[in-house]
Structure formats: C-alpha cells, structure tokens
PDB file of C-alpha atoms in Angstrom:
ATOM      1  CA  MET A   1     107.208 105.280  96.152  1.00 94.00           C
ATOM      2  CA  PRO A   2     108.287 105.312  99.812  1.00 95.00           C
ATOM      3  CA  LEU A   3     109.825 108.401 101.422  1.00 93.00           C
ATOM      4  CA  ARG A   4     112.377 108.483 104.215  1.00 91.00           C
ATOM      5  CA  ALA A   5     112.429 110.816 107.202  1.00 87.00           C
ATOM      6  CA  GLY A   6     111.900 114.449 106.282  1.00 84.00           C
ATOM      7  CA  LYS A   7     109.560 113.489 103.411  1.00 84.00           C
ATOM      8  CA  LEU A   8     112.597 112.968 101.189  1.00 87.00           C
ATOM      9  CA  PRO A   9     113.287 110.233  98.605  1.00 89.00           C
ATOM     10  CA  PHE A  10     115.780 107.497  99.419  1.00 90.00           C
ATOM     11  CA  GLY A  11     119.250 108.042  97.978  1.00 87.00           C
ATOM     12  CA  ASN A  12     120.625 106.433  94.835  1.00 90.00           C
ATOM     13  CA  CYS A  13     122.638 103.221  94.890  1.00 90.00           C
ATOM     14  CA  THR A  14     126.398 103.430  94.252  1.00 90.00           C
ATOM     15  CA  ARG A  15     125.941 102.705  90.549  1.00 89.00           C
ATOM     16  CA  CYS A  16     123.439 105.553  90.133  1.00 90.00           C
ATOM     17  CA  ALA A  17     125.105 108.044  92.525  1.00 87.00           C
ATOM     18  CA  GLY A  18     125.686 111.417  90.908  1.00 82.00           C
ATOM     19  CA  ASN A  19     123.543 110.255  87.971  1.00 83.00           C
ATOM     20  CA  ALA A  20     126.546 108.259  86.736  1.00 87.00           C
ATOM     21  CA  CYS A  21     124.160 105.768  85.127  1.00 90.00           C
ATOM     22  CA  GLY A  22     122.698 108.473  82.884  1.00 88.00           C
ATOM     23  CA  GLY A  23     119.298 108.602  84.586  1.00 88.00           C
ATOM     24  CA  ARG A  24     115.945 107.075  83.690  1.00 89.00           C
ATOM     25  CA  PRO A  25     114.076 107.586  80.387  1.00 86.00           C
ATOM     26  CA  SER A  26     111.446 109.797  82.076  1.00 82.00           C
ATOM     27  CA  MET A  27     113.983 112.349  83.364  1.00 84.00           C
ATOM     28  CA  LYS A  28     114.579 115.730  81.715  1.00 76.00           C
ATOM     29  CA  SER A  29     117.902 114.487  80.363  1.00 75.00           C
ATOM     30  CA  ALA A  30     116.649 111.071  79.324  1.00 81.00           C
ATOM     31  CA  GLY A  31     118.856 108.092  80.120  1.00 85.00           C
ATOM     32  CA  THR A  32     118.603 104.330  79.916  1.00 90.00           C
ATOM     33  CA  CYS A  33     118.890 103.363  83.600  1.00 91.00           C
ATOM     34  CA  VAL A  34     116.846 100.292  84.561  1.00 89.00           C
ATOM     35  CA  CYS A  35     118.163  99.980  88.115  1.00 92.00           C
ATOM     36  CA  PRO A  36     115.763  97.826  90.179  1.00 93.00           C
ATOM     37  CA  SER A  37     116.431  99.946  93.281  1.00 93.00           C
ATOM     38  CA  ILE A  38     114.514 103.088  94.256  1.00 93.00           C
ATOM     39  CA  CYS A  39     116.970 105.430  92.538  1.00 92.00           C
ATOM     40  CA  HIS A  40     116.312 108.876  91.018  1.00 91.00           C
ATOM     41  CA  GLY A  41     113.535 110.033  93.333  1.00 90.00           C
ATOM     42  CA  TRP A  42     110.255 110.759  91.563  1.00 92.00           C
ATOM     43  CA  ALA A  43     111.486 108.943  88.442  1.00 92.00           C
ATOM     44  CA  ALA A  44     111.477 105.666  90.406  1.00 92.00           C
ATOM     45  CA  ALA A  45     107.752 105.906  91.161  1.00 94.00           C
ATOM     46  CA  THR A  46     105.928 102.927  89.685  1.00 93.00           C
ATOM     47  CA  THR A  47     102.646 101.024  89.615  1.00 94.00           C
ATOM     48  CA  ASP A  48     104.389  97.722  88.866  1.00 94.00           C
ATOM     49  CA  THR A  49     103.334  95.320  91.609  1.00 95.00           C
ATOM     50  CA  ALA A  50     106.393  93.107  91.156  1.00 94.00           C
ATOM     51  CA  THR A  51     108.697  96.079  91.812  1.00 94.00           C
ATOM     52  CA  LEU A  52     106.670  97.449  94.715  1.00 95.00           C
ATOM     53  CA  THR A  53     106.664  94.073  96.487  1.00 95.00           C
ATOM     54  CA  SER A  54     110.206  93.010  95.540  1.00 95.00           C
ATOM     55  CA  PRO A  55     112.699  91.996  98.268  1.00 94.00           C
ATOM     56  CA  LEU A  56     114.877  94.968  97.290  1.00 94.00           C
ATOM     57  CA  TRP A  57     112.086  97.476  97.903  1.00 96.00           C
ATOM     58  CA  ALA A  58     110.946  95.688 101.078  1.00 95.00           C
ATOM     59  CA  GLY A  59     113.813  97.240 103.035  1.00 93.00           C
ATOM     60  CA  TYR A  60     112.799 100.719 101.937  1.00 95.00           C
ATOM     61  CA  TRP A  61     109.179 100.132 102.914  1.00 96.00           C
ATOM     62  CA  ARG A  62     110.293  99.096 106.391  1.00 95.00           C
ATOM     63  CA  GLN A  63     112.149 102.416 106.773  1.00 94.00           C
ATOM     64  CA  ALA A  64     109.490 104.546 105.074  1.00 95.00           C
ATOM     65  CA  GLN A  65     108.039 107.523 106.924  1.00 94.00           C
ATOM     66  CA  ALA A  66     105.529 108.414 104.192  1.00 94.00           C
ATOM     67  CA  VAL A  67     104.282 107.356 100.767  1.00 95.00           C
ATOM     68  CA  ALA A  68     104.479 109.516  97.653  1.00 95.00           C
ATOM     69  CA  TYR A  69     103.388 109.399  94.024  1.00 95.00           C
ATOM     70  CA  HIS A  70     104.362 111.118  90.777  1.00 95.00           C
ATOM     71  CA  PRO A  71     101.397 113.315  89.742  1.00 95.00           C
ATOM     72  CA  GLY A  72     102.726 113.987  86.233  1.00 94.00           C
ATOM     73  CA  GLY A  73     103.077 110.258  85.596  1.00 93.00           C
ATOM     74  CA  ALA A  74      99.408 109.853  86.503  1.00 94.00           C
ATOM     75  CA  ARG A  75      98.541 112.844  84.272  1.00 95.00           C
ATOM     76  CA  LEU A  76      97.573 114.918  87.291  1.00 96.00           C
ATOM     77  CA  THR A  77      98.574 118.243  88.824  1.00 97.00           C
ATOM     78  CA  VAL A  78      98.634 118.838  92.573  1.00 97.00           C
ATOM     79  CA  LEU A  79      98.242 122.385  93.836  1.00 96.00           C
ATOM     80  CA  ASP A  80      99.976 122.250  97.216  1.00 94.00           C
ATOM     81  CA  LEU A  81      98.414 124.909  99.454  1.00 94.00           C
ATOM     82  CA  ASP A  82     100.600 125.327 102.518  1.00 89.00           C
ATOM     83  CA  ASP A  83      98.470 127.507 104.783  1.00 90.00           C
ATOM     84  CA  ALA A  84      95.036 128.992 105.418  1.00 92.00           C
ATOM     85  CA  GLY A  85      95.792 132.057 103.301  1.00 91.00           C
ATOM     86  CA  ALA A  86      96.665 129.935 100.274  1.00 91.00           C
ATOM     87  CA  VAL A  87      93.532 127.829 100.745  1.00 95.00           C
ATOM     88  CA  ALA A  88      91.360 130.952 100.953  1.00 94.00           C
ATOM     89  CA  TRP A  89      92.908 132.276  97.734  1.00 92.00           C
ATOM     90  CA  ALA A  90      92.272 128.980  95.884  1.00 94.00           C
ATOM     91  CA  ARG A  91      88.636 128.862  96.980  1.00 94.00           C
ATOM     92  CA  GLN A  92      88.110 132.331  95.591  1.00 92.00           C
ATOM     93  CA  ALA A  93      90.184 132.099  92.405  1.00 92.00           C
ATOM     94  CA  LEU A  94      90.015 128.486  91.159  1.00 94.00           C
ATOM     95  CA  PRO A  95      87.341 125.972  90.136  1.00 94.00           C
ATOM     96  CA  ALA A  96      86.480 123.295  92.670  1.00 95.00           C
ATOM     97  CA  THR A  97      88.140 119.902  92.314  1.00 97.00           C
ATOM     98  CA  ARG A  98      89.181 116.952  94.485  1.00 97.00           C
ATOM     99  CA  ILE A  99      90.674 118.134  97.783  1.00 97.00           C
ATOM    100  CA  VAL A 100      92.959 116.214 100.146  1.00 97.00           C
ATOM    101  CA  PRO A 101      93.579 117.738 103.608  1.00 96.00           C
ATOM    102  CA  THR A 102      97.254 118.109 104.606  1.00 93.00           C
ATOM    103  CA  THR A 103      98.992 118.927 107.869  1.00 89.00           C
ATOM    104  CA  ARG A 104      99.030 122.669 107.183  1.00 88.00           C
ATOM    105  CA  GLY A 105      96.606 123.151 104.307  1.00 94.00           C
ATOM    106  CA  GLU A 106      95.199 121.232 101.332  1.00 96.00           C
ATOM    107  CA  HIS A 107      96.154 119.470  98.087  1.00 97.00           C
ATOM    108  CA  TRP A 108      93.899 120.438  95.165  1.00 97.00           C
ATOM    109  CA  ILE A 109      94.157 117.758  92.465  1.00 98.00           C
ATOM    110  CA  TYR A 110      93.336 118.510  88.826  1.00 97.00           C
ATOM    111  CA  LEU A 111      93.175 116.313  85.727  1.00 96.00           C
ATOM    112  CA  GLY A 112      96.057 117.090  83.372  1.00 95.00           C
ATOM    113  CA  ALA A 113      99.812 117.471  83.750  1.00 94.00           C
ATOM    114  CA  MET A 114     102.001 120.581  83.523  1.00 92.00           C
ATOM    115  CA  ARG A 115     105.434 121.872  84.497  1.00 88.00           C
ATOM    116  CA  SER A 116     106.073 121.872  88.236  1.00 88.00           C
ATOM    117  CA  ALA A 117     107.136 125.020  90.094  1.00 86.00           C
ATOM    118  CA  ASN A 118     107.577 126.045  93.721  1.00 83.00           C
ATOM    119  CA  ALA A 119     106.465 129.255  95.434  1.00 81.00           C
ATOM    120  CA  VAL A 120     104.403 130.456  92.464  1.00 83.00           C
ATOM    121  CA  ARG A 121     102.585 132.654  94.982  1.00 83.00           C
ATOM    122  CA  PRO A 122     102.620 132.788  98.802  1.00 82.00           C
ATOM    123  CA  GLY A 123     102.038 129.306 100.169  1.00 86.00           C
ATOM    124  CA  VAL A 124     101.441 127.700  96.760  1.00 90.00           C
ATOM    125  CA  ASP A 125     103.542 125.021  95.024  1.00 90.00           C
ATOM    126  CA  ILE A 126     102.650 123.162  91.837  1.00 92.00           C
ATOM    127  CA  LYS A 127     103.578 119.467  91.727  1.00 93.00           C
ATOM    128  CA  SER A 128     103.135 117.594  88.478  1.00 94.00           C
ATOM    129  CA  THR A 129     105.874 116.578  86.020  1.00 91.00           C
ATOM    130  CA  MET A 130     109.295 115.733  87.481  1.00 88.00           C
ATOM    131  CA  GLN A 131     107.971 116.074  91.037  1.00 90.00           C
ATOM    132  CA  TYR A 132     106.408 113.937  93.739  1.00 93.00           C
ATOM    133  CA  ALA A 133     103.602 114.574  96.199  1.00 94.00           C
ATOM    134  CA  ARG A 134     102.794 112.781  99.440  1.00 93.00           C
ATOM    135  CA  TRP A 135      99.881 110.358  99.353  1.00 95.00           C
ATOM    136  CA  LEU A 136      97.548 111.472 102.134  1.00 94.00           C
ATOM    137  CA  GLY A 137      94.408 109.633 101.114  1.00 94.00           C
ATOM    138  CA  PRO A 138      91.878 109.784  98.266  1.00 93.00           C
ATOM    139  CA  GLY A 139      90.325 113.076  99.337  1.00 95.00           C
ATOM    140  CA  ALA A 140      86.831 114.233  98.471  1.00 97.00           C
ATOM    141  CA  GLY A 141      85.201 115.839  95.474  1.00 96.00           C
ATOM    142  CA  THR A 142      85.264 115.321  91.707  1.00 97.00           C
ATOM    143  CA  MET A 143      88.504 116.011  89.859  1.00 97.00           C
ATOM    144  CA  THR A 144      88.104 118.689  87.191  1.00 96.00           C
ATOM    145  CA  ARG A 145      90.289 119.654  84.252  1.00 96.00           C
ATOM    146  CA  LEU A 146      93.410 121.673  84.974  1.00 94.00           C
ATOM    147  CA  PRO A 147      92.336 125.326  84.604  1.00 92.00           C
ATOM    148  CA  ASP A 148      94.265 127.966  82.670  1.00 89.00           C
ATOM    149  CA  ALA A 149      94.488 129.988  85.899  1.00 89.00           C
ATOM    150  CA  VAL A 150      96.845 127.365  87.362  1.00 91.00           C
ATOM    151  CA  ARG A 151      98.981 127.188  84.216  1.00 87.00           C
ATOM    152  CA  ALA A 152      99.221 130.973  84.289  1.00 84.00           C
ATOM    153  CA  LEU A 153     100.858 130.838  87.718  1.00 83.00           C
ATOM    154  CA  VAL A 154     103.932 129.204  86.184  1.00 81.00           C
ATOM    155  CA  GLU A 155     103.983 131.564  83.208  1.00 66.00           C
ATOM    156  CA  ARG A 156     103.906 134.499  85.636  1.00 56.00           C
ATOM    157  CA  GLU A 157     106.737 133.004  87.679  1.00 53.00           C
ATOM    158  CA  GLU A 158     108.892 132.719  84.568  1.00 50.00           C
ATOM    159  CA  THR A 159     108.888 136.484  84.089  1.00 50.00           C
ATOM    160  CA  THR A 160     111.181 138.305  86.501  1.00 51.00           C
ATOM    161  CA  PRO A 161     109.845 141.812  87.300  1.00 52.00           C
ATOM    162  CA  ALA A 162     111.918 144.824  86.308  1.00 48.00           C
ATOM    163  CA  ARG A 163     114.368 145.935  88.973  1.00 50.00           C
ATOM    164  CA  GLU A 164     112.951 149.432  89.270  1.00 48.00           C
ATOM    165  CA  GLU A 165     109.604 147.972  90.359  1.00 47.00           C
ATOM    166  CA  VAL A 166     111.072 146.199  93.401  1.00 46.00           C
ATOM    167  CA  VAL A 167     110.746 147.785  96.817  1.00 46.00           C
ATOM    168  CA  SER A 168     112.757 146.020  99.481  1.00 46.00           C
ATOM    169  CA  SER A 169     114.451 146.429 102.831  1.00 48.00           C
ATOM    170  CA  VAL A 170     116.706 143.414 102.246  1.00 49.00           C
ATOM    171  CA  PRO A 171     120.115 145.049 101.518  1.00 48.00           C
ATOM    172  CA  GLY A 172     120.681 146.033 105.157  1.00 47.00           C
ATOM    173  CA  ARG A 173     120.543 142.484 106.489  1.00 51.00           C
ATOM    174  CA  THR A 174     123.486 140.885 108.279  1.00 59.00           C
ATOM    175  CA  GLU A 175     125.778 138.541 106.359  1.00 71.00           C
ATOM    176  CA  TRP A 176     126.676 135.033 107.496  1.00 75.00           C
ATOM    177  CA  ASP A 177     129.887 134.435 109.424  1.00 76.00           C
ATOM    178  CA  ARG A 178     131.372 131.609 111.447  1.00 75.00           C
ATOM    179  CA  SER A 179     130.210 133.019 114.781  1.00 77.00           C
ATOM    180  CA  VAL A 180     126.584 132.065 114.046  1.00 78.00           C
ATOM    181  CA  ALA A 181     127.468 128.506 113.012  1.00 78.00           C
ATOM    182  CA  SER A 182     128.750 126.999 116.241  1.00 79.00           C
ATOM    183  CA  GLY A 183     127.124 123.653 115.497  1.00 82.00           C
ATOM    184  CA  CYS A 184     128.087 123.399 111.829  1.00 86.00           C
ATOM    185  CA  ARG A 185     130.358 120.499 110.898  1.00 85.00           C
ATOM    186  CA  HIS A 186     131.720 122.284 107.800  1.00 86.00           C
ATOM    187  CA  THR A 187     134.626 124.684 107.368  1.00 87.00           C
ATOM    188  CA  GLU A 188     133.907 128.344 106.710  1.00 86.00           C
ATOM    189  CA  ARG A 189     135.425 127.994 103.239  1.00 86.00           C
ATOM    190  CA  TYR A 190     133.065 125.139 102.401  1.00 87.00           C
ATOM    191  CA  VAL A 191     130.001 127.102 103.491  1.00 86.00           C
ATOM    192  CA  ARG A 192     131.012 130.276 101.689  1.00 86.00           C
ATOM    193  CA  THR A 193     131.864 128.398  98.496  1.00 87.00           C
ATOM    194  CA  GLY A 194     128.462 126.706  98.443  1.00 86.00           C
ATOM    195  CA  LEU A 195     126.717 129.992  99.138  1.00 87.00           C
ATOM    196  CA  GLU A 196     128.590 131.926  96.437  1.00 88.00           C
ATOM    197  CA  ARG A 197     127.916 129.265  93.840  1.00 88.00           C
ATOM    198  CA  GLY A 198     124.238 129.354  94.692  1.00 88.00           C
ATOM    199  CA  LEU A 199     124.081 133.155  94.599  1.00 88.00           C
ATOM    200  CA  ALA A 200     125.785 133.117  91.202  1.00 88.00           C
ATOM    201  CA  LEU A 201     123.060 130.823  89.858  1.00 87.00           C
ATOM    202  CA  VAL A 202     120.380 133.260  91.017  1.00 87.00           C
ATOM    203  CA  ARG A 203     122.234 136.297  89.627  1.00 85.00           C
ATOM    204  CA  ALA A 204     122.367 134.577  86.236  1.00 82.00           C
ATOM    205  CA  ARG A 205     118.547 134.441  86.040  1.00 76.00           C
ATOM    206  CA  THR A 206     117.992 138.092  85.188  1.00 65.00           C
ATOM    207  CA  GLU A 207     115.377 137.398  82.522  1.00 60.00           C
ATOM    208  CA  SER A 208     113.227 134.625  83.998  1.00 65.00           C
ATOM    209  CA  GLY A 209     113.029 131.810  86.521  1.00 73.00           C
ATOM    210  CA  ALA A 210     114.857 133.566  89.350  1.00 79.00           C
ATOM    211  CA  GLY A 211     112.167 132.601  91.856  1.00 81.00           C
ATOM    212  CA  SER A 212     112.438 128.884  91.113  1.00 81.00           C
ATOM    213  CA  GLN A 213     116.230 129.116  91.118  1.00 84.00           C
ATOM    214  CA  THR A 214     116.100 130.761  94.543  1.00 88.00           C
ATOM    215  CA  PHE A 215     114.016 127.874  95.878  1.00 87.00           C
ATOM    216  CA  GLY A 216     116.450 125.336  94.418  1.00 86.00           C
ATOM    217  CA  VAL A 217     119.498 127.022  95.936  1.00 89.00           C
ATOM    218  CA  ALA A 218     117.828 127.271  99.357  1.00 89.00           C
ATOM    219  CA  GLN A 219     117.019 123.567  99.253  1.00 86.00           C
ATOM    220  CA  PHE A 220     120.607 122.765  98.193  1.00 86.00           C
ATOM    221  CA  LEU A 221     122.053 124.828 101.047  1.00 86.00           C
ATOM    222  CA  ALA A 222     119.784 123.151 103.586  1.00 86.00           C
ATOM    223  CA  LYS A 223     120.735 119.680 102.349  1.00 85.00           C
ATOM    224  CA  GLN A 224     124.415 120.550 102.829  1.00 84.00           C
ATOM    225  CA  HIS A 225     123.718 120.967 106.548  1.00 85.00           C
ATOM    226  CA  ALA A 226     121.166 118.167 107.007  1.00 82.00           C
ATOM    227  CA  THR A 227     123.515 116.133 109.215  1.00 83.00           C
ATOM    228  CA  CYS A 228     124.985 119.014 111.218  1.00 84.00           C
ATOM    229  CA  PRO A 229     124.120 119.157 114.922  1.00 81.00           C
ATOM    230  CA  GLY A 230     123.415 122.889 114.463  1.00 74.00           C
ATOM    231  CA  PRO A 231     123.055 125.786 114.637  1.00 83.00           C
ATOM    232  CA  CYS A 232     124.498 126.488 111.192  1.00 85.00           C
ATOM    233  CA  GLY A 233     123.219 130.028 110.582  1.00 85.00           C
ATOM    234  CA  LEU A 234     120.865 128.955 107.802  1.00 87.00           C
ATOM    235  CA  ASP A 235     118.623 131.941 108.515  1.00 86.00           C
ATOM    236  CA  LEU A 236     121.425 134.334 107.586  1.00 87.00           C
ATOM    237  CA  LEU A 237     122.364 132.295 104.528  1.00 89.00           C
ATOM    238  CA  GLY A 238     118.714 132.535 103.545  1.00 88.00           C
ATOM    239  CA  GLN A 239     118.693 136.292 104.019  1.00 88.00           C
ATOM    240  CA  GLN A 240     121.675 136.667 101.694  1.00 88.00           C
ATOM    241  CA  LEU A 241     119.867 134.519  99.152  1.00 89.00           C
ATOM    242  CA  ILE A 242     116.726 136.653  99.440  1.00 88.00           C
ATOM    243  CA  ALA A 243     118.779 139.824  98.955  1.00 87.00           C
ATOM    244  CA  THR A 244     120.339 138.396  95.784  1.00 87.00           C
ATOM    245  CA  ALA A 245     116.958 137.320  94.415  1.00 86.00           C
ATOM    246  CA  VAL A 246     115.558 140.790  95.042  1.00 84.00           C
ATOM    247  CA  SER A 247     118.563 142.315  93.253  1.00 81.00           C
ATOM    248  CA  VAL A 248     117.563 140.556  90.013  1.00 79.00           C
ATOM    249  CA  GLY A 249     113.935 141.576  90.270  1.00 79.00           C
ATOM    250  CA  VAL A 250     112.143 139.016  92.444  1.00 80.00           C
ATOM    251  CA  PRO A 251     109.653 140.717  94.805  1.00 80.00           C
ATOM    252  CA  GLU A 252     110.793 140.313  98.408  1.00 81.00           C
ATOM    253  CA  PRO A 253     107.670 138.456  99.636  1.00 80.00           C
ATOM    254  CA  TYR A 254     108.033 135.977  96.770  1.00 80.00           C
ATOM    255  CA  ALA A 255     111.773 135.509  97.406  1.00 83.00           C
ATOM    256  CA  SER A 256     111.203 135.070 101.144  1.00 85.00           C
ATOM    257  CA  ARG A 257     108.584 132.400 100.521  1.00 83.00           C
ATOM    258  CA  ALA A 258     110.818 130.569  98.028  1.00 84.00           C
ATOM    259  CA  VAL A 259     113.685 130.507 100.529  1.00 87.00           C
ATOM    260  CA  ALA A 260     111.454 129.392 103.407  1.00 85.00           C
ATOM    261  CA  ASN A 261     110.018 126.555 101.314  1.00 82.00           C
ATOM    262  CA  GLY A 262     113.470 125.528 100.108  1.00 82.00           C
ATOM    263  CA  LEU A 263     114.980 125.407 103.577  1.00 83.00           C
ATOM    264  CA  ALA A 264     111.980 123.548 104.984  1.00 77.00           C
ATOM    265  CA  GLY A 265     111.782 121.115 102.060  1.00 61.00           C
ATOM    266  CA  ALA A 266     115.212 119.697 102.821  1.00 51.00           C
ATOM    267  CA  ALA A 267     114.602 119.332 106.568  1.00 49.00           C
TER     268      ALA A 267
END
C-alpha cells in the first residue's frame, strides 16, 4: 500500500469516512466494505495485482512518499527498533533473524503474527496485526520463528505497575495555555476539550494498557494540529499526558517514550 507524506495512510473516501461503511472484514470490528479505493489504512493492503495497478490506485501511487505492507497479513511480526540503544538491546536479548536497516535503527522481521503494540520498551514498537510497516527493502539474514521473548513484551505492557512503585518528577510540569499556541488554528476550548477527553481515556486504564492508550492519545492530539502553522504547544500537551499516565502507574520513561512516538508518528 502507498503512504502519503509523513508516512501516513491516505484518507478514506466520502463513503468510508468515519467508518460509515462498517469497515473491512479484516478489521477488529469486522465489516463488509469492499470499497475499491485505498480506504481503512492497513486493512487496504493487498497483493492483488489488478487492484495495485488499477486507475483508481494510480493517483495514489503518483502522490506516494513511501510504500508499506501489513506484516500480520503476511503472517510476520516486525520489531521496529528506533535507535542504537534499542538495536543493542535486541542483539543481546533476541535470536537473530532477517534485519532491514531503517533511517534511525533497524526492523527485525520474525515469522509469525501477534498483537501489535507501541513503546513496549524504550525505542521498540511491535508491528504485526492491524498495523503497517514501511517497506525498506528485503534486508539480510534468515527469518526465524517469533520468539516468546517478543510476545512477552506485549504481555508486560498490558500490566500497569502499582502506583506506589512509580517514582516521577512529572507533577510539577507546566500546563498548556493559549500563550504557547500562537500558531494554532484552533480555539482554546477545542484544544482543551480534545486534551481532557484523551486524559480521561488514559485515566480509565488503571488495570492494564495505559501505555498503549497514552501512545494513541498522543497520536490523536498531534493529528488534530497536523495542518496548523504552529507552534501549538504540543510539548506541553504531551507533558500533561505523561503526568496522567504516570498517575495511573506507567513508569515515566515508558510514558515519555509513548508520547514522543505518538507525537512523531502523526507528523
């Protein structure tokens, strides 16, 4: 599937906007959509030559800034290692497999699909089911079976640590206000409403999944401001999100990484 600027999928057509069509059969909430356009992001990925070369898709290919694929659909898992520290950890902790160099780190590709999750540890995202990964070439090395150590990263993420175990300096950080958003095209009410709704979602995850929810909210907030000339004060919005994640038991380094990845992923 082609990606537009910012490594993002192309938007849905008017019929599929807001998932009004019900979505595709492969989505978490399975639907019956058979739209020939490139709707629903990763769920539109295909190996059908007729679709890939169709006149409708030709326009998207002309605008494409990158190419992506759906690892879960190919029964693969991509360990996205964002920096040198993450790569060093993988070399020490995981079995060797096929490796594809990226701009900042490496993709480690394993045979077998699993649930996707972001920021499972510093600099590490897991891309498999219901996710897409950029195609950066075939890489080198022999693909090996998905190890239990990678699956365990998601299981660990699903358990939010007890609050008394968290040590953090987050609560003293400055809150967002209009003075830091001189280039934002939105009203203060709009920004605060979006922020509060996102923080409420994180607060609700007191038992598990708060880290992934934090990433999702950060990405949502960044997308709200994708067309603003800036600055919009996203750093302060992110700090408030980190503070909320820490308040429900997410370690500060983990929360900070989730927010950074979320804000960058929507850029």
